[in-house]
Structure formats: C-alpha cells, structure tokens
XYZ file of C-alpha atoms in Angstrom:
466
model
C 0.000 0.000 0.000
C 1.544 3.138 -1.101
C 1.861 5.992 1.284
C -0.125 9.340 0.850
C 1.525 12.173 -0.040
C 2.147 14.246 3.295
C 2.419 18.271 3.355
C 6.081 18.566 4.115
C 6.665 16.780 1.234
C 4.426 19.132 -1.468
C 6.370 21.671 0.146
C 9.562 20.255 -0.391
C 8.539 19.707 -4.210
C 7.033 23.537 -4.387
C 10.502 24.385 -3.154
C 12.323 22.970 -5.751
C 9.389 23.718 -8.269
C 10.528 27.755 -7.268
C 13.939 26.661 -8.376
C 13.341 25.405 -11.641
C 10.814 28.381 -12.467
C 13.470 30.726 -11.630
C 15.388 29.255 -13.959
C 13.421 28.863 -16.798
C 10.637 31.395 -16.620
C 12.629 34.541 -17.527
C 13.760 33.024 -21.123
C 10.476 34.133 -22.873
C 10.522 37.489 -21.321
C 13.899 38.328 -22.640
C 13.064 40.555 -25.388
C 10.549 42.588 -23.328
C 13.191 42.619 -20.308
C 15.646 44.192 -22.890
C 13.477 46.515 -24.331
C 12.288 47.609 -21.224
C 15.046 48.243 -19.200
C 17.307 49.422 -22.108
C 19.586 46.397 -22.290
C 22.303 46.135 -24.999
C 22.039 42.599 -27.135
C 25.513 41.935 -25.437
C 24.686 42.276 -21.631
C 21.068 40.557 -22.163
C 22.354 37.074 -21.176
C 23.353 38.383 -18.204
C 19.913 37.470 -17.127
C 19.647 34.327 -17.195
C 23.790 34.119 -16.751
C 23.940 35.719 -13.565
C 21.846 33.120 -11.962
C 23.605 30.211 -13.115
C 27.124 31.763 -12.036
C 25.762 32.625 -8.651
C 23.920 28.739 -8.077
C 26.653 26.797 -9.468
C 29.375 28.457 -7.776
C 27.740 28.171 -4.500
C 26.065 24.850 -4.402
C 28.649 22.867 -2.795
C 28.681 25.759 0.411
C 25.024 25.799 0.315
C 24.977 21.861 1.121
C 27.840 22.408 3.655
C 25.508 25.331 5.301
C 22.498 22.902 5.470
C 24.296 20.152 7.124
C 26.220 22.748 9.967
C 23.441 25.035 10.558
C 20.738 23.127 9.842
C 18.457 21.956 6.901
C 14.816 23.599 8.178
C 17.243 27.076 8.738
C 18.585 27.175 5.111
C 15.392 25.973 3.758
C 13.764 29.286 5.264
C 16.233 31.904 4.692
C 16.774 30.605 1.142
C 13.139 30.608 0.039
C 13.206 34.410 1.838
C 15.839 35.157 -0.322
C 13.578 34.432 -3.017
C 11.075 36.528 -2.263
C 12.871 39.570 -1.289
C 15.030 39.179 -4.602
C 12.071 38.729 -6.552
C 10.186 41.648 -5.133
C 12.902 44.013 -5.591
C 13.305 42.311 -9.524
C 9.805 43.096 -10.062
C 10.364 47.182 -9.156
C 14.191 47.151 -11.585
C 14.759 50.035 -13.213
C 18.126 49.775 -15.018
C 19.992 46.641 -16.103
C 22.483 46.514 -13.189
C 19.429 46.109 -10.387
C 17.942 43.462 -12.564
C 21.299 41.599 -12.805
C 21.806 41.658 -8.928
C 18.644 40.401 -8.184
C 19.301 37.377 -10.505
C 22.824 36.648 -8.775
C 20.805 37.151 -5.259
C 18.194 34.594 -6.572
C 21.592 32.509 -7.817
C 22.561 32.359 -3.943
C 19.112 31.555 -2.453
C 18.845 28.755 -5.325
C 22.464 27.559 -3.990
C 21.153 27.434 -0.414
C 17.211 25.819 -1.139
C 18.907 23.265 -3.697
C 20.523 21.016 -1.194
C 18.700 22.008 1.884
C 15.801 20.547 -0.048
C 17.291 17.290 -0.914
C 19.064 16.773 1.817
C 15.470 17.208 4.295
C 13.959 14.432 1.809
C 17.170 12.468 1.654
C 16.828 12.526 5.809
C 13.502 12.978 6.374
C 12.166 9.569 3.969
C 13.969 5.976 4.485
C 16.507 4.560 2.244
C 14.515 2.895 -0.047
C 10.933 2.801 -1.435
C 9.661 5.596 0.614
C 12.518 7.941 -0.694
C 12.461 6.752 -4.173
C 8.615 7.712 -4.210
C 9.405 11.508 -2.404
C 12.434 11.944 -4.783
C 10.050 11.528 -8.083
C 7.907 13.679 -6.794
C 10.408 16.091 -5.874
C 11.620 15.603 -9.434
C 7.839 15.879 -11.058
C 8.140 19.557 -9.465
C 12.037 20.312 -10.754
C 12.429 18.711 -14.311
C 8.711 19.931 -15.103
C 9.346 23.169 -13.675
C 12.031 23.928 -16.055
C 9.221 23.341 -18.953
C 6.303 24.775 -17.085
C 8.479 28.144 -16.455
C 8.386 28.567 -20.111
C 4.709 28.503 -20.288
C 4.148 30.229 -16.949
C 6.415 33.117 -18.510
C 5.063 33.301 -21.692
C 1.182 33.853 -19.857
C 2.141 36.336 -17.402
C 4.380 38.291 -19.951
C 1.792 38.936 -22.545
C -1.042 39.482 -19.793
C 0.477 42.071 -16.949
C 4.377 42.645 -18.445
C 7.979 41.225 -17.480
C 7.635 42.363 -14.021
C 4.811 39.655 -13.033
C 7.809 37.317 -13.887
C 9.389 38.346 -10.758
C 6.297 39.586 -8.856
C 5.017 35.968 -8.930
C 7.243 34.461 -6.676
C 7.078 36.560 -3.703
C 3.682 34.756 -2.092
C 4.758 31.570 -3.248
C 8.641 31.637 -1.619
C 7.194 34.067 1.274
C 4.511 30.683 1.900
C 6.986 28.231 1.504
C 9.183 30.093 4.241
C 6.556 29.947 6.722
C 5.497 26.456 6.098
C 8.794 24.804 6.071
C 9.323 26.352 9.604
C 6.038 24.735 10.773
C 6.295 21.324 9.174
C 9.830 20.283 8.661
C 11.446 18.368 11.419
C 13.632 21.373 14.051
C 17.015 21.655 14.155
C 19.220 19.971 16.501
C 21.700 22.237 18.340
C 25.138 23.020 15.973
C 27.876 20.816 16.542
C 30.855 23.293 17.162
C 32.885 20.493 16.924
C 32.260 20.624 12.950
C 33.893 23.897 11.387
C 32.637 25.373 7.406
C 36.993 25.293 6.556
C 36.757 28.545 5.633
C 39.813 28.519 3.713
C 38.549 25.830 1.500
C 34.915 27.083 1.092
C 36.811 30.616 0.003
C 38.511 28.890 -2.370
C 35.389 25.718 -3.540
C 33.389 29.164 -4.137
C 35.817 31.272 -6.392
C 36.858 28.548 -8.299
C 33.910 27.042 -8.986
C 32.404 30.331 -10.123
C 34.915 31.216 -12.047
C 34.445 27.738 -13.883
C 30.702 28.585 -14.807
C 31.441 32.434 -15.474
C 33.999 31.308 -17.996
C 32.037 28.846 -19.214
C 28.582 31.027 -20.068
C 31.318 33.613 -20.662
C 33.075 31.889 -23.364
C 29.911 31.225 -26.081
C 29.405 34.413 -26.856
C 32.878 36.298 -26.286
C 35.653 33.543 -27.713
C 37.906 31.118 -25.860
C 40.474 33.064 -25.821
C 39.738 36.870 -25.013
C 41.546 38.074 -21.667
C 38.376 37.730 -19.436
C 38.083 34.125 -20.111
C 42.149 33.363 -20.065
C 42.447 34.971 -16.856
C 39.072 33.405 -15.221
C 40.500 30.205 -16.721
C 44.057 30.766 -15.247
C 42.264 32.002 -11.596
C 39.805 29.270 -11.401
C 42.586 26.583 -12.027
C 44.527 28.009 -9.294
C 41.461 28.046 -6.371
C 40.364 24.450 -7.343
C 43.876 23.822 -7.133
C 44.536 25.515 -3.432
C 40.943 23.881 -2.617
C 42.331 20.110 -2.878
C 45.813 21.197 -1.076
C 43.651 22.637 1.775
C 41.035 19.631 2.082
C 43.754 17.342 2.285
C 45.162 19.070 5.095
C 41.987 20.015 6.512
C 41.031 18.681 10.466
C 36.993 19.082 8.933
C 37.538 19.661 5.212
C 34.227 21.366 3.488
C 34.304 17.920 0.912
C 35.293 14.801 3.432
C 37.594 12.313 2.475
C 34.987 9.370 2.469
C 32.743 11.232 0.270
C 35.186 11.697 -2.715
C 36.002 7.827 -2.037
C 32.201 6.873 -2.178
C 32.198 5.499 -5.635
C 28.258 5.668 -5.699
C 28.303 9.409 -5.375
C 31.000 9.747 -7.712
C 29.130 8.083 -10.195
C 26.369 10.094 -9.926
C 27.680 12.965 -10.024
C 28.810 12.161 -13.409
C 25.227 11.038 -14.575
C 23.972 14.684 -13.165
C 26.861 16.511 -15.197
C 25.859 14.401 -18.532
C 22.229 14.681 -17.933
C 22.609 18.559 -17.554
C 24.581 18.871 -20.653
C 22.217 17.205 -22.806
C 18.959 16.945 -21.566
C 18.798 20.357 -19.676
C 19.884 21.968 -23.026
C 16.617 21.399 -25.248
C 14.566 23.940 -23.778
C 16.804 26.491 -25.009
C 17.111 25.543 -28.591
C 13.361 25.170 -28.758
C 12.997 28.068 -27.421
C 14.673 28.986 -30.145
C 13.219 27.897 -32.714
C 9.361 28.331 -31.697
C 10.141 32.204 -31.186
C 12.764 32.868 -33.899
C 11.925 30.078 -36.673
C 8.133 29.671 -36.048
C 7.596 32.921 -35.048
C 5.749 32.240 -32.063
C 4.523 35.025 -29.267
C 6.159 34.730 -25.414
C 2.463 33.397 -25.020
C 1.939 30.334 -27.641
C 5.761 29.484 -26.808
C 5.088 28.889 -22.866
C 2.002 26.837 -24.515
C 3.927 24.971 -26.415
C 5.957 23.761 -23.597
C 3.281 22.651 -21.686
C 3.180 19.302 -23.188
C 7.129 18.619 -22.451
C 5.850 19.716 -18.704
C 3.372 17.162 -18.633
C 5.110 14.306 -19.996
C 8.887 15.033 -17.972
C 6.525 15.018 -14.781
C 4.847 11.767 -15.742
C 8.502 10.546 -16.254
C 9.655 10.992 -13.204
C 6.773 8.661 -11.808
C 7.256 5.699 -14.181
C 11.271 6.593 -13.484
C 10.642 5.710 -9.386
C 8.196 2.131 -10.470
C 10.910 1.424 -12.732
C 13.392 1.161 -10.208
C 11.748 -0.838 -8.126
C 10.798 -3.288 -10.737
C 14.757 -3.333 -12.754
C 16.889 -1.205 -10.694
C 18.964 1.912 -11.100
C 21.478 1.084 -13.612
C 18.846 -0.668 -15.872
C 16.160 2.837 -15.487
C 18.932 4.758 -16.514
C 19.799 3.122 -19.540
C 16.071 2.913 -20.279
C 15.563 6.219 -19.718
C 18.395 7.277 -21.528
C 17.919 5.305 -24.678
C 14.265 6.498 -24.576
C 15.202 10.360 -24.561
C 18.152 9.353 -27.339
C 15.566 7.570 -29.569
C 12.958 11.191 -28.847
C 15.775 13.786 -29.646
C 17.095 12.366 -32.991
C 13.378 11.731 -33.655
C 12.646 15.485 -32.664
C 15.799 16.536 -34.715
C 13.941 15.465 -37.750
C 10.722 17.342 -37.208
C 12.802 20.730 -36.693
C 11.661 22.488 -40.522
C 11.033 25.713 -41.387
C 7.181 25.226 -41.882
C 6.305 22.119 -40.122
C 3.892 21.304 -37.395
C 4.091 21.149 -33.683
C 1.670 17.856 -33.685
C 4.743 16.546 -35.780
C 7.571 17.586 -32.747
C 4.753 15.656 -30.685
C 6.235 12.208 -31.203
C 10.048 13.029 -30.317
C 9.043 15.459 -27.025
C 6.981 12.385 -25.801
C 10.196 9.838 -25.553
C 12.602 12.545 -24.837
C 10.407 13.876 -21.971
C 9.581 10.354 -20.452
C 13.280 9.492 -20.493
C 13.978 12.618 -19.539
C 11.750 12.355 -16.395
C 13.465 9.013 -15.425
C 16.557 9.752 -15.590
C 15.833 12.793 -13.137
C 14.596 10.717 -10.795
C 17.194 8.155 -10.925
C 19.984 10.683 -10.850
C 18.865 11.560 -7.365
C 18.145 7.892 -6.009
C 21.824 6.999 -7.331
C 23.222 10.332 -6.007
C 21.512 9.581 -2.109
C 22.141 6.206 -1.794
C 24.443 4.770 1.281
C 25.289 8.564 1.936
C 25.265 9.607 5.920
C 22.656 11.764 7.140
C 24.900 14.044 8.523
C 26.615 14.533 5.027
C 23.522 14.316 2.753
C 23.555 18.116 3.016
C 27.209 18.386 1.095
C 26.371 15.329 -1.009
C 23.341 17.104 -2.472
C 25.609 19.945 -2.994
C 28.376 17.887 -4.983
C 25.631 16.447 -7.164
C 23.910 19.591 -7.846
C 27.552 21.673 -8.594
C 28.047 18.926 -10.863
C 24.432 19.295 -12.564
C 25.552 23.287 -12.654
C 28.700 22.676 -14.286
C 27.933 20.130 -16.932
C 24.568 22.048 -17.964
C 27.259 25.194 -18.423
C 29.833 22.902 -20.582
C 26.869 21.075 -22.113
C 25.365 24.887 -23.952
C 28.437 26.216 -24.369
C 29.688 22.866 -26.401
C 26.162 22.917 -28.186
C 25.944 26.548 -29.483
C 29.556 26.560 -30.344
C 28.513 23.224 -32.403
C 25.570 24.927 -33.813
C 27.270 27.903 -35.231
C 27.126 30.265 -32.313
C 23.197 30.622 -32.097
C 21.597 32.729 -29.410
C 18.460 34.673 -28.722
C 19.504 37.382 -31.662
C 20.785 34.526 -34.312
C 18.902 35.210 -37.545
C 18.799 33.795 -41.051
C 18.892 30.307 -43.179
C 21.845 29.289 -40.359
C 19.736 29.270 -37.514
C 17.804 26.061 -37.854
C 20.868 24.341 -39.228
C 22.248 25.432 -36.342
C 19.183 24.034 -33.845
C 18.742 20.979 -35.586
C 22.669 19.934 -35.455
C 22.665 20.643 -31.265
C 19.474 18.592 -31.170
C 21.341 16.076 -33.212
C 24.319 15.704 -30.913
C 22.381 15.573 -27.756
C 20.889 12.496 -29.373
C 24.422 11.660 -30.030
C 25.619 12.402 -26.658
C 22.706 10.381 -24.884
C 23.605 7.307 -26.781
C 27.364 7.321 -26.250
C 25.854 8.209 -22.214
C 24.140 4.528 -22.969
C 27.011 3.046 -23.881
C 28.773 4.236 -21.192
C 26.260 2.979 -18.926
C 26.183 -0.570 -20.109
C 29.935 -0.753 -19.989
C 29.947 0.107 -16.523
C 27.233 -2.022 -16.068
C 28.905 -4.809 -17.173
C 32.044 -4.458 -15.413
C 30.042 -3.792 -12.163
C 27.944 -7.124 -12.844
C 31.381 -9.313 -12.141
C 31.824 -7.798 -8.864
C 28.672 -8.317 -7.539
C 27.624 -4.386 -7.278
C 24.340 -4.389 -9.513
C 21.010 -3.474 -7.713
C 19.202 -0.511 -6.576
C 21.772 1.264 -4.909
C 23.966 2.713 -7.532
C 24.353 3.604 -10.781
C-alpha cells in the first residue's frame, strides 16, 4: 500500500518547483526585459547568466551550510531570499538592479537546492519511501524547467515582465513559513564541525569562475583576456581547494565522500544529464520564437506538453526502479530520450507542425523524467545523514557545471546561435545541437552498459547505484 503524499513533502517539491521556475521562466521574457530596461544585445544574457554563475558556484557551500546550521534554517532563509530578490526584480529600473537580483536569486537557489534534498534524503527511508518523495520532488524540478516557459510566456503577454518576478514573492514568502512549521527542528550546531573557511573561500571562487567562464566563453571567444584569466584564476582556487582539504582537520568535501564510488558516479550522470537533456529547452525556445515565429504566449504553450510528460517521467522513473533497478532505469531512460531527440531533430523544418515535434518530445520527456529521478536515487544512496547536506551539494555543482559545458559545447557546435541569431543558419544550427544531444545520450548509454557490465562481475548491480 503506497503511502499518501504528506504536506512537508508538497512543500519540499514547491521548493524545488521555485527553483526550476526561476530558472526557466525569464527566457520568454527576454526581449521585453531588454526593451524595457534598455539592455544592450551583449549584456542581455546576463539574465539568465547571472543566476547560473551565482547557483553553481555556490552549491557545494550551500549543502555544507544545510548540514552545519541546519536543513529547516537554510530551507527558510533561502526561500526568503527568493522573495525579497524577486520583489525588488519586479520594481528594476536599469539593467544593473535586474542583474543583482538574478545573482541574489543565484545564492538563495544555492542554499534551497541542497537544503531541499538533503530534508527528503533525511527525512524519507533509504529505499521505497525515498524513491517515491524523490520523483515527486523531481515531477516539481524537471517539469518546472518546462512549465516556467509557459508560466512566462502567460504572465508576460497578460500584466508585463515584471509579473515574472512579482510571482514568486507569495509563493517563496509561503513556503518560508510552512517549512518552519512542518519540517522536522534543528538539533543544536555541533561546534565540533567547522565550514573550513579557507577551502569554502577557495570551492566558491573557483567554482564560479568555472561557470562564469564557461557562459562567458559562447558568446565572447575562448580566448579573449576575461576568459584566459578566469580560466588561469579558477585553475589556481580548485587547485589551493584540494591542497587545503587534504590538510583540513573538517575539510568542506570529506575524504569518504570523494572515495564513495556511488556518489561519484552520480555525479557524473547529473553533469551528462545537464549537458544534454537540460539543453533542449533552449534551442526550442529557439526555434518556436525565432523560426516559427511564435509570441512569449503560444511558446510557454507549447511547452506545456514537455511539462506534462517530464513530470509523468519521473513517476514511471521511481516504479521502474523498483521493478529493474537503477542502472537498468537509466539506460532505459536514456535510450528512450536518445531515440525522442534524434526523432525530434527530424521534425525541426522551417514550416512544419508542432503535432509533428509531438512524437520526439513524448520519448525525450519520459526518459527525460526518469533519468531525473534516478539521478537523485543513485546520487543519495548509502550517503550519511549528517553529510547528505554536502552530497546534495556535490551532485547539484556537478548538474551546474555540466549544464554550463553542455550549452556552451552545443551553441559553439551549432554555429554560435543565441536569442539574436537570424537567417537560413539558424535552424541548421538548432537541428545539429538537437542532433548531438541524441548523439551524446547514446554514447551516455554506452557508457552505462559498460559500466554495467564491469560492475555485474563484482557483484555491485542493484538498486543502490548507478
């Protein structure tokens, strides 16, 4: 007999559905954003770039925070965050404000992120318990990153840019209060346990140099002096960051976790599945607003079908691995999305029909939706709860990180399109990034089965790992 759905959990899930709005829900109202405020083409990615920096470098000190000062504290002042960010976005009248609220939005992201996990990955049993609250946790995060299209596209055409902001302060203001009332309190901080300052200094330049550079590089070139010298810096803090863990009494990344092959594992499933997944919303964003001409408003409708069917993914991804297993969802899941984006690939034309997209947004959203959830299973399992906190934020830096290789390796393979690309080029351009994340999920497959195999001779198949 399966177990209701509680509260705590639907606010967990509307916790991380804020997250993946955030995200997503500002891409339709670029142009009006730019006209509005008087942004330059140049500094209009900015954004949606100032958020990513500001998450991925600060993931992995967000999941230290949740662990140290507790998960129900960061949960709060993260989702508070939100809504005083968002209220102040709302009221922006010049670029600069607008791109500070997005980096302060970036930092409550990096803080709600792994409390969130980490209070279901403590709160719910290993096992089928978890499993179930992690795909629903992941119905509200991979659809969320679909539905923000659609949400964004409504509230653009009907009340302006602004209600892109404005919408978030009830919801992250509600979700503040009832996380405080619901989730389990806080024990008392162990001062035993230190944040290694010196090492969370250097974790948190380096890795946001890493994404900077990365979103940086697209649009700029590999090898103009901002993106040398954020190369050269960011090598050197990652560097300092592994001399001063391994010298560290309570090192912000502990020794056991960078042995625990599980984790490891999944952290590299998270990175691919970022990269290649996470990247299709972009180029059809693309190509419904630029190619098919589409308003903010029929574009957020148009994504409400990938919404639907990544969020009935997720589901079938949790009964899946009960029935086969983690290793054997992914590669289901996995082959499924690979089989959806070469099949949406071929439906990308100048004058064709969404009903004919249909068939290759249905597989890549259902494997996209199981994968999700079995990312996260993989990524929990046999992990401490005192360090699910940092573990979520490994996973999560590494979902950061590969989505910012992943677009910058896709729009530098499809010719350099962005929001202004124009011309014949452009869906040559789409259609060959949709192409290689096909690609890129197969060889993914591959990898998987290889792995699989070798694992099978040791005896360390099952439910527990990828």
């Amino acid at each position: 007999m399966r177990k209701p759905i509680g509260l705590p959990l639907v606010v967990l899930a509307l916790g991380q559905l804020v997250i993946a709005l955030d995200h997503n829900i500002v891409y339709v109202a670029l142009p009006d954003i730019g006209a509005g405020l008087g942004f330059s083409d140049h500094d209009l990615q900015w954004v949606v770039s100032a958020y990513v920096v500001a998450t991925g470098g600060l993931l992995l000190l967000g999941g230290r925070a949740a662990d140290l000062l507790g998960r129900r504290r960061m949960f709060a002042v993260a989702a508070l965050l939100y809504a005083g960010s968002s209220l102040v976005g709302g009221f922006a009248e010049s670029p600069g404000v607008l791109v500070a609220v997005r980096a302060v939005q970036g930092v409550g992201g990096s803080l709600l992120f792994p409390a969130t996990l980490s209070l279901i990955n403590t709160m719910y049993d290993e096992g089928p318990d978890r499993n179930r609250a992690l795909a629903v946790w992941g119905a509200a995060g991979a659809g969320g990153l679909c539905f923000g299209s659609l949400l964004g596209g409504v509230l653009v055409e009907a009340f302006g840019w602004p209600s892109v902001f404005f919408v978030n302060v009830p919801v992250a203001g509600a979700l503040a209060l009832a996380g405080w009332r619901l989730f389990p309190a806080d024990g008392p901080r162990d001062h035993s346990r230190n944040f290694d300052v010196t090492g969370a200094l250097a974790a948190t330049g380096g890795i946001t140099l890493l994404v900077f550079l990365l979103v940086r590089a697209p649009a700029e070139g590999w090898t103009t002096p901002v993106v040398l010298v954020s190369a050269v810096l960011s090598l050197g803090l990652l560097t300092l960051f592994a001399v001063v863990e391994r010298r560290s009494r309570d090192p912000l990344v502990p020794a056991r976790l960078l042995a625990h092959r599980g984790l490891l594992a999944a952290m590299g499933i998270t990175a691919f599945y970022s990269a290649t997944f996470s990247a299709v919303p972009y180029f059809l964003t693309l190509y419904f607003q630029t190619v098919r001409g589409y308003s903010a408003a029929a574009t957020g409708l148009a994504f409400l079908v990938p919404a639907v069917v990544v969020a009935a993914g997720t589901q079938a991804g949790e009964r899946a691995v009960s029935a086969f297993g983690v290793r054997r969802m992914l590669v289901g899941g996995m082959a499924l999305g690979a089989a959806g984006a070469a099949a949406l690939g071929l439906a990308l034309t100048s004058d064709g029909s969404y009903p004919a997209l249909l068939p290759g947004i249905v597989l890549l959203g259902l494997g996209q939706g199981a994968a999700w959830t079995g990312m996260w299973i993989a990524a929990s399992a046999g992990v401490a709860p005192g360090d699910q906190g940092v573990a979520s934020g490994m996973a999560s830096t590494a979902l950061q990180v590969g989505g910012a290789v992943g677009l910058a390796v896709l729009v530098a393979v499809a010719g350099g399109v962005g929001q202004h690309a124009s011309g014949p080029g452009l869906l040559d351009g789409i259609r060959t990034a949709v192409f290689s994340i096909a690609g890129g999920i197969g060889c993914g497959v591959l990898a998987l089965l290889i792995l699989h195999r070798r694992a099978g001779s040791t005896g360390t198949g099952g439910t527990g790992g990828p």
